[in-house]
Every structure is written in structure tokens, then in C-alpha cells.
PDB file of C-alpha atoms in Angstrom:
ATOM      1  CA  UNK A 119      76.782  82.593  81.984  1.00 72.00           C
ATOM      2  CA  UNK A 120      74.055  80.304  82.268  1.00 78.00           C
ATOM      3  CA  UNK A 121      73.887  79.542  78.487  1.00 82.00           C
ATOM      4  CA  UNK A 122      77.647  78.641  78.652  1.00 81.00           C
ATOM      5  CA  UNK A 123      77.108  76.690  81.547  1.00 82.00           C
ATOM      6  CA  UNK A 124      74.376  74.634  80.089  1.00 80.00           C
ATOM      7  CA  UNK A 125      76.532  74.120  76.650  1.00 81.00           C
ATOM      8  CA  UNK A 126      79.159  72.809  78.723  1.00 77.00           C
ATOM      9  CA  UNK A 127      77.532  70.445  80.648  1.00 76.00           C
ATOM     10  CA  UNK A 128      75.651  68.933  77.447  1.00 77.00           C
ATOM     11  CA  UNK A 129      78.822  68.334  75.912  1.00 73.00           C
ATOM     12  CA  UNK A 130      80.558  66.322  78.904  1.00 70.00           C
ATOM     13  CA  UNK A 131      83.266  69.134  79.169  1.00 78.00           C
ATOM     14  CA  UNK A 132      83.789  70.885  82.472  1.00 74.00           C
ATOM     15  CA  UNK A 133      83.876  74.651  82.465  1.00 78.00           C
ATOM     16  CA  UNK A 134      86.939  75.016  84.686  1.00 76.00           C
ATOM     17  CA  UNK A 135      89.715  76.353  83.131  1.00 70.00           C
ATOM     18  CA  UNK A 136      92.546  74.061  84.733  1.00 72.00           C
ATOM     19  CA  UNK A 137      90.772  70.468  83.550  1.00 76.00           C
ATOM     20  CA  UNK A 138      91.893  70.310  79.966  1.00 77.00           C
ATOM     21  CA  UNK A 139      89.246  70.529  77.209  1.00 79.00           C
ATOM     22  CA  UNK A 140      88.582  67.036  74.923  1.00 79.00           C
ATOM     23  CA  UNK A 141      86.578  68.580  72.221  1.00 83.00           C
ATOM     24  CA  UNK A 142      85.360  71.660  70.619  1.00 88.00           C
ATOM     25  CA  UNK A 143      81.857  73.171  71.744  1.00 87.00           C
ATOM     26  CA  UNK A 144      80.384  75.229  68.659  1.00 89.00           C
ATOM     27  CA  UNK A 145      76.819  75.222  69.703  1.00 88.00           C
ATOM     28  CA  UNK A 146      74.549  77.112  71.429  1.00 88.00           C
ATOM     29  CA  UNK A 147      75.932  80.104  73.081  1.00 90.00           C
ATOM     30  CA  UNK A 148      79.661  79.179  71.360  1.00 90.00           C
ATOM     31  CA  UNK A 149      78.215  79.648  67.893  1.00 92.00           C
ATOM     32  CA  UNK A 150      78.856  83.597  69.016  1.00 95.00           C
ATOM     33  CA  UNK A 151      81.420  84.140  71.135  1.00 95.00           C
ATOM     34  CA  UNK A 152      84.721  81.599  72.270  1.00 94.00           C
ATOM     35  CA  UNK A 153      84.808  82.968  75.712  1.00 92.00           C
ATOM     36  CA  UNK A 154      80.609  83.975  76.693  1.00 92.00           C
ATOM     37  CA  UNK A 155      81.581  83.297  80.490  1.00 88.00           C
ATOM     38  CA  UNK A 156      84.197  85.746  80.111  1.00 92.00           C
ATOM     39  CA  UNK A 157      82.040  88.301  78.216  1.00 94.00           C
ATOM     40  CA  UNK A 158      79.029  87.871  80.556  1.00 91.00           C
ATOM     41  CA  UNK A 159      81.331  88.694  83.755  1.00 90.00           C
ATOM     42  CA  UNK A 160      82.815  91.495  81.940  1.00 93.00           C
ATOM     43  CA  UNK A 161      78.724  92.690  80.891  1.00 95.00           C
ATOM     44  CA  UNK A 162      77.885  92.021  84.399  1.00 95.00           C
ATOM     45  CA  UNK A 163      80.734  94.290  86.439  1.00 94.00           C
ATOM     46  CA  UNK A 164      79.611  97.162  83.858  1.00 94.00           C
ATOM     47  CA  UNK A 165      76.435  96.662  84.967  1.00 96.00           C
ATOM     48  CA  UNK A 166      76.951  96.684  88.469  1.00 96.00           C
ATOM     49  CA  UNK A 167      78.972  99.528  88.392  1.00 96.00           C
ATOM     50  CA  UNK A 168      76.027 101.195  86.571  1.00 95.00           C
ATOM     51  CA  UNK A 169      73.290 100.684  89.036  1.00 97.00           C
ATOM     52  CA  UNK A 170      75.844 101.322  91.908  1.00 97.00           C
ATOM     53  CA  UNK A 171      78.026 104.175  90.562  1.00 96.00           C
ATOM     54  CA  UNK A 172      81.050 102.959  90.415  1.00 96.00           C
ATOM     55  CA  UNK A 173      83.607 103.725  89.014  1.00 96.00           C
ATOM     56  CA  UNK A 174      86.099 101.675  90.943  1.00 96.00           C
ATOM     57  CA  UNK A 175      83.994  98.516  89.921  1.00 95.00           C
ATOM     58  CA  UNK A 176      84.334  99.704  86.348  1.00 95.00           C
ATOM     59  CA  UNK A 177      88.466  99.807  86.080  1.00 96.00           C
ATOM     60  CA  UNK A 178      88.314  96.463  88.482  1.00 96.00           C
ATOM     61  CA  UNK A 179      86.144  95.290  85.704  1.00 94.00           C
ATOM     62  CA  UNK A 180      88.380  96.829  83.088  1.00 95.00           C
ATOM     63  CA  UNK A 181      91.429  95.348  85.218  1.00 97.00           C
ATOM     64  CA  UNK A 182      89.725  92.160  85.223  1.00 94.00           C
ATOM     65  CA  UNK A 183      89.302  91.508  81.589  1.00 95.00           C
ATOM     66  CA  UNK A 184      92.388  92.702  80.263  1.00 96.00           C
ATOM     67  CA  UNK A 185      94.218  90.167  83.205  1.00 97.00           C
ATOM     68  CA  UNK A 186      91.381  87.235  81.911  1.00 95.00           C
ATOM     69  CA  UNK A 187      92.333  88.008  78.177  1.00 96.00           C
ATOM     70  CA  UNK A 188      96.400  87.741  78.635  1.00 96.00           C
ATOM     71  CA  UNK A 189      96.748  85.356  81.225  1.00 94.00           C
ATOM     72  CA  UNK A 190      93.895  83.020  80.740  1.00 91.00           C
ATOM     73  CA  UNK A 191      92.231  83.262  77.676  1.00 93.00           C
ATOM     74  CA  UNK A 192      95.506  83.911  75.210  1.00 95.00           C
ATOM     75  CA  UNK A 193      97.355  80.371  76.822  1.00 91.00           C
ATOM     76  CA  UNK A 194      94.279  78.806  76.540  1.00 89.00           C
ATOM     77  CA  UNK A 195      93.908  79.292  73.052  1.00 92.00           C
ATOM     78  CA  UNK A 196      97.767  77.683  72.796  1.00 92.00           C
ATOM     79  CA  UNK A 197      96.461  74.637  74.086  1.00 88.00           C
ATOM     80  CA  UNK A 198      93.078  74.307  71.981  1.00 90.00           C
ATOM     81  CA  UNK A 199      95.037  74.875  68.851  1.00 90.00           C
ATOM     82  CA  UNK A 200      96.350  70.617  69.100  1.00 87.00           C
ATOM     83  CA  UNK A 201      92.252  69.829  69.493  1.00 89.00           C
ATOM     84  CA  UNK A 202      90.947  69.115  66.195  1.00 89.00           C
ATOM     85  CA  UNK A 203      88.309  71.890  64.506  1.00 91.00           C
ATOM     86  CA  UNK A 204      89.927  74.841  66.953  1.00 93.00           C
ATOM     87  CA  UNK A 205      91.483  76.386  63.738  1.00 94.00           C
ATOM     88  CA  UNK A 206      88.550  76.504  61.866  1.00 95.00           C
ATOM     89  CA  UNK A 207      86.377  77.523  65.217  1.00 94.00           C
ATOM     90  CA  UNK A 208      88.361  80.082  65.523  1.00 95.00           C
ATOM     91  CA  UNK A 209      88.315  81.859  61.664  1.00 95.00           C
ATOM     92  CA  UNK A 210      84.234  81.219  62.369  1.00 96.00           C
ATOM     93  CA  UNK A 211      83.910  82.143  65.837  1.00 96.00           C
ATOM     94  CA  UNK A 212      85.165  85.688  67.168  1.00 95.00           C
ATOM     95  CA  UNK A 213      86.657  85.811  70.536  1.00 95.00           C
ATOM     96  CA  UNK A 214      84.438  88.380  72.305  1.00 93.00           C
ATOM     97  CA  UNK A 215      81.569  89.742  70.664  1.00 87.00           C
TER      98      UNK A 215
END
């Protein structure tokens, strides 16, 4: 999270998910993933639930992502596709891992 964090910041943009986005990060932790906050939340809950034995953190986890990944992530990827470079981003750049 910190990595995304960090690439945000560098580039001006704000990692909030309500302020609109002016410009395309593809570097640092971007060059792998679109959404690394999202994946590092998802990679920490399945940790937690590891070192706690949970399995109720686990399908909140599970709960979580699938919710993140249709209500979040899927509209935002409406709006980046007016922002110029998204399109190719996105044929270089897989959405998860």
C-alpha cells in the first residue's frame, strides 16, 4: 500500500477514489498491477485471517474484494477510459496480479 501511496503522491494525483484522476500513473508499483491498494488489502485480510484463524475474516475479505471489484474498481475504469493512455495501460497493465 505504501508503494501505491508513494506513486501517487509523486505524481500530484490523490489516492481517493471520489477526486477524479488527471493522468495516468504507469510507474513504480502501477507498472504491475492497476489497482495495488486494492490487491494489498485483499493480501493483507488473507493474512490476518491466517495468523488469527479466521475464517470469518477470510469471506469478509472475499466479500470485500468482490464488492471493491464491481462497485468501485469496474466504474472506475468507465471513467479512466476518456484519460488519454488508459487504453493502452490497460492491454499492458493487468488489473490484479
Amino acid at each position: 500500500m505504501l508503494f501505491s501511496l508513494r506513486a501517487f503522491y509523486s505524481n500530484n494525483e490523490s489516492p481517493a477514489p471520489f477526486i477524479p484522476t488527471k493522468k495516468i500513473i504507469k510507474t513504480g508499483i502501477f507498472k504491475f498491477s492497476r489497482n495495488p491498494m486494492y490487491v494489498s488489502f485483499f493480501i493483507s485480510a488473507i493474512g490476518i485471517s491466517i495468523i488469527l484463524f479466521s475464517i470469518g475474516i477470510l469471506v469478509g475479505a472475499i466479500i470485500g474484494i468482490i464488492l471493491i471489484h464491481k462497485y468501485v474498481v469496474l466504474e472506475e475504469e468507465k471513467k479512466l477510459h476518456n484519460l488519454n493512455g488508459y487504453i493502452e495501460y490497460k492491454k499492458e497493465t493487468r488489473r490484479w496480479i
